[in-house]
Amino acid sequence: ILVDAYLKGNYPPRKKLDWKAFESALVNMAEAHRQAYSILHSVLDEPFGRRISVGMPLLIDDFRPASFLSEDIRASENMSRFANRFLKETIPYHDFIGINYYQAYTVRFNAFSWFLDTEFIKGELSPDGLYRVLKSCAKFKKPIIVTENGVDTSNEKMRIQFIASHFLAIKKALDERINIRGYFYWSLIY
């Protein structure tokens, strides 16, 4: 949301390429999460008689290089670091990691791009991308919940195929002992 609000200008406050405002919003959001985490635990752990689980769903996409050129590989690594920065800065304040995953992006280096010298070539539905995101988040040693995953379609055959293929990606991660605790399917209802 911050990228769309402060860099692309799609959401309020509709700023374009305002990196200073983006950075400020990210810092404030991280601090708000840290404070909310501490307050929720201090207020609710005792009444519940146990430690409650506090986390936050985050949009985490997969980024793949368009080629084996070192510049394209670096562009995909930069995007992954950028996309996961909030999580890395707040990980001690998550009892679980909530992942909203929808697609994988193929990216390449472009020195003239407005966004981290990266050009987005295409986004695609990719169960393998979900697997890579799960594997990447496993390094934080927190339980993982896929809090959003789905496809916007009225084609039931495509929806079934989508869900089945993404469940297989989750099974692959579970077989590797990645601590996945839940999955929520998202859809538009037709």
GROMACS .gro file of C-alpha atoms in nm:
model
  190
    1ILE     CA    1   0.000   0.000   0.000
    2LEU     CA    2   0.284   0.241   0.079
    3VAL     CA    3   0.430   0.199  -0.271
    4ASP     CA    4   0.092   0.277  -0.425
    5ALA     CA    5   0.033   0.574  -0.191
    6TYR     CA    6   0.374   0.743  -0.194
    7LEU     CA    7   0.556   0.623  -0.507
    8LYS     CA    8   0.292   0.541  -0.769
    9GLY     CA    9   0.025   0.788  -0.658
   10ASN     CA   10  -0.262   0.538  -0.688
   11TYR     CA   11  -0.390   0.562  -0.329
   12PRO     CA   12  -0.424   0.857  -0.092
   13PRO     CA   13  -0.230   1.074  -0.034
   14ARG     CA   14  -0.157   1.012  -0.407
   15LYS     CA   15   0.208   1.115  -0.404
   16LYS     CA   16   0.439   1.019  -0.686
   17LEU     CA   17   0.801   0.927  -0.624
   18ASP     CA   18   0.800   1.086  -0.281
   19TRP     CA   19   1.070   0.867  -0.131
   20LYS     CA   20   1.102   1.084   0.180
   21ALA     CA   21   0.730   1.050   0.260
   22PHE     CA   22   0.747   0.679   0.179
   23GLU     CA   23   1.037   0.631   0.420
   24SER     CA   24   0.860   0.832   0.690
   25ALA     CA   25   0.539   0.629   0.648
   26LEU     CA   26   0.735   0.302   0.665
   27VAL     CA   27   0.914   0.408   0.984
   28ASN     CA   28   0.585   0.521   1.141
   29MET     CA   29   0.406   0.202   1.040
   30ALA     CA   30   0.686  -0.010   1.189
   31GLU     CA   31   0.677   0.187   1.515
   32ALA     CA   32   0.296   0.161   1.532
   33HIS     CA   33   0.322  -0.216   1.485
   34ARG     CA   34   0.586  -0.247   1.759
   35GLN     CA   35   0.373  -0.046   2.002
   36ALA     CA   36   0.052  -0.233   1.915
   37TYR     CA   37   0.232  -0.566   1.961
   38SER     CA   38   0.355  -0.469   2.308
   39ILE     CA   39   0.019  -0.323   2.416
   40LEU     CA   40  -0.179  -0.625   2.294
   41HIS     CA   41   0.046  -0.862   2.487
   42SER     CA   42   0.044  -0.650   2.803
   43VAL     CA   43  -0.337  -0.616   2.801
   44LEU     CA   44  -0.454  -0.953   2.669
   45ASP     CA   45  -0.207  -1.223   2.773
   46GLU     CA   46  -0.328  -1.237   3.133
   47PRO     CA   47  -0.706  -1.238   3.063
   48PHE     CA   48  -0.655  -1.515   2.807
   49GLY     CA   49  -0.440  -1.709   3.053
   50ARG     CA   50  -0.170  -1.759   2.792
   51ARG     CA   51   0.044  -1.570   2.546
   52ILE     CA   52  -0.174  -1.459   2.256
   53SER     CA   53  -0.044  -1.460   1.898
   54VAL     CA   54   0.006  -1.121   1.737
   55GLY     CA   55   0.112  -1.071   1.378
   56MET     CA   56   0.034  -0.873   1.070
   57PRO     CA   57  -0.050  -0.986   0.717
   58LEU     CA   58   0.200  -0.858   0.464
   59LEU     CA   59   0.189  -0.863   0.086
   60ILE     CA   60   0.495  -1.067  -0.010
   61ASP     CA   61   0.542  -1.139  -0.378
   62ASP     CA   62   0.810  -1.342  -0.548
   63PHE     CA   63   1.061  -1.168  -0.777
   64ARG     CA   64   1.252  -1.358  -1.045
   65PRO     CA   65   1.527  -1.230  -1.273
   66ALA     CA   66   1.442  -1.209  -1.643
   67SER     CA   67   1.779  -1.366  -1.729
   68PHE     CA   68   2.098  -1.499  -1.577
   69LEU     CA   69   2.270  -1.162  -1.627
   70SER     CA   70   2.413  -1.037  -1.300
   71GLU     CA   71   2.224  -0.705  -1.339
   72ASP     CA   72   1.888  -0.886  -1.365
   73ILE     CA   73   1.971  -1.110  -1.069
   74ARG     CA   74   2.067  -0.804  -0.866
   75ALA     CA   75   1.740  -0.631  -0.969
   76SER     CA   76   1.533  -0.926  -0.841
   77GLU     CA   77   1.736  -0.940  -0.517
   78ASN     CA   78   1.686  -0.565  -0.467
   79MET     CA   79   1.311  -0.601  -0.512
   80SER     CA   80   1.297  -0.889  -0.264
   81ARG     CA   81   1.494  -0.689  -0.007
   82PHE     CA   82   1.275  -0.384  -0.064
   83ALA     CA   83   0.950  -0.586  -0.039
   84ASN     CA   84   1.059  -0.761   0.282
   85ARG     CA   85   1.211  -0.461   0.459
   86PHE     CA   86   0.915  -0.397   0.691
   87LEU     CA   87   0.913  -0.761   0.803
   88LYS     CA   88   1.288  -0.763   0.866
   89GLU     CA   89   1.266  -0.445   1.073
   90THR     CA   90   0.975  -0.570   1.285
   91ILE     CA   91   1.030  -0.948   1.305
   92PRO     CA   92   1.083  -0.954   1.685
   93TYR     CA   93   0.730  -0.809   1.709
   94HIS     CA   94   0.559  -1.088   1.517
   95ASP     CA   95   0.450  -1.412   1.682
   96PHE     CA   96   0.368  -1.539   1.333
   97ILE     CA   97   0.421  -1.420   0.978
   98GLY     CA   98   0.107  -1.350   0.777
   99ILE     CA   99   0.163  -1.378   0.402
  100ASN     CA  100  -0.066  -1.230   0.140
  101TYR     CA  101   0.064  -1.390  -0.180
  102TYR     CA  102  -0.081  -1.352  -0.527
  103GLN     CA  103   0.186  -1.366  -0.794
  104ALA     CA  104   0.544  -1.382  -0.903
  105TYR     CA  105   0.704  -1.101  -1.101
  106THR     CA  106   0.972  -1.132  -1.363
  107VAL     CA  107   1.199  -0.828  -1.340
  108ARG     CA  108   1.506  -0.698  -1.515
  109PHE     CA  109   1.759  -0.424  -1.466
  110ASN     CA  110   1.673  -0.092  -1.628
  111ALA     CA  111   1.889   0.208  -1.539
  112PHE     CA  112   1.612   0.441  -1.659
  113SER     CA  113   1.339   0.292  -1.440
  114TRP     CA  114   1.189   0.508  -1.165
  115PHE     CA  115   1.183   0.214  -0.925
  116LEU     CA  116   1.515   0.075  -0.796
  117ASP     CA  117   1.654   0.045  -1.151
  118THR     CA  118   1.404  -0.235  -1.202
  119GLU     CA  119   1.157  -0.294  -1.481
  120PHE     CA  120   0.862  -0.524  -1.421
  121ILE     CA  121   0.824  -0.743  -1.729
  122LYS     CA  122   0.525  -0.949  -1.619
  123GLY     CA  123   0.334  -1.080  -1.323
  124GLU     CA  124   0.198  -1.433  -1.329
  125LEU     CA  125   0.013  -1.677  -1.109
  126SER     CA  126   0.282  -1.904  -0.972
  127PRO     CA  127   0.254  -2.176  -0.708
  128ASP     CA  128   0.634  -2.207  -0.723
  129GLY     CA  129   0.650  -1.840  -0.626
  130LEU     CA  130   0.443  -1.914  -0.316
  131TYR     CA  131   0.683  -2.197  -0.229
  132ARG     CA  132   0.982  -1.962  -0.266
  133VAL     CA  133   0.813  -1.698  -0.046
  134LEU     CA  134   0.737  -1.961   0.222
  135LYS     CA  135   1.096  -2.086   0.210
  136SER     CA  136   1.229  -1.729   0.233
  137CYS     CA  137   1.008  -1.646   0.533
  138ALA     CA  138   1.103  -1.970   0.711
  139LYS     CA  139   1.445  -1.821   0.789
  140PHE     CA  140   1.277  -1.598   1.049
  141LYS     CA  141   1.185  -1.907   1.256
  142LYS     CA  142   0.825  -1.796   1.312
  143PRO     CA  143   0.503  -1.985   1.234
  144ILE     CA  144   0.360  -1.886   0.895
  145ILE     CA  145  -0.003  -1.834   0.799
  146VAL     CA  146  -0.099  -1.770   0.438
  147THR     CA  147  -0.352  -1.499   0.518
  148GLU     CA  148  -0.454  -1.424   0.157
  149ASN     CA  149  -0.417  -1.622  -0.164
  150GLY     CA  150  -0.661  -1.648  -0.449
  151VAL     CA  151  -0.754  -1.576  -0.806
  152ASP     CA  152  -1.012  -1.334  -0.942
  153THR     CA  153  -1.211  -1.551  -1.181
  154SER     CA  154  -1.559  -1.686  -1.238
  155ASN     CA  155  -1.404  -1.990  -1.411
  156GLU     CA  156  -1.448  -2.267  -1.154
  157LYS     CA  157  -1.208  -2.501  -1.334
  158MET     CA  158  -0.934  -2.235  -1.313
  159ARG     CA  159  -1.016  -2.167  -0.946
  160ILE     CA  160  -0.991  -2.538  -0.858
  161GLN     CA  161  -0.664  -2.567  -1.049
  162PHE     CA  162  -0.529  -2.257  -0.875
  163ILE     CA  163  -0.616  -2.380  -0.526
  164ALA     CA  164  -0.486  -2.732  -0.590
  165SER     CA  165  -0.155  -2.612  -0.734
  166HIS     CA  166  -0.099  -2.368  -0.446
  167PHE     CA  167  -0.186  -2.639  -0.192
  168LEU     CA  168   0.079  -2.860  -0.354
  169ALA     CA  169   0.332  -2.578  -0.312
  170ILE     CA  170   0.234  -2.555   0.057
  171LYS     CA  171   0.265  -2.934   0.091
  172LYS     CA  172   0.615  -2.917  -0.056
  173ALA     CA  173   0.706  -2.655   0.206
  174LEU     CA  174   0.547  -2.862   0.485
  175ASP     CA  175   0.742  -3.167   0.368
  176GLU     CA  176   1.056  -2.957   0.423
  177ARG     CA  177   0.941  -2.888   0.779
  178ILE     CA  178   0.847  -2.524   0.717
  179ASN     CA  179   0.614  -2.426   1.002
  180ILE     CA  180   0.292  -2.336   0.818
  181ARG     CA  181  -0.009  -2.310   1.047
  182GLY     CA  182  -0.290  -2.199   0.819
  183TYR     CA  183  -0.421  -2.097   0.479
  184PHE     CA  184  -0.700  -1.856   0.389
  185TYR     CA  185  -0.834  -1.847   0.035
  186TRP     CA  186  -0.944  -1.508  -0.093
  187SER     CA  187  -1.187  -1.461  -0.376
  188LEU     CA  188  -1.436  -1.223  -0.521
  189ILE     CA  189  -1.781  -1.375  -0.493
  190TYR     CA  190  -1.973  -1.384  -0.819
   0.00000   0.00000   0.00000
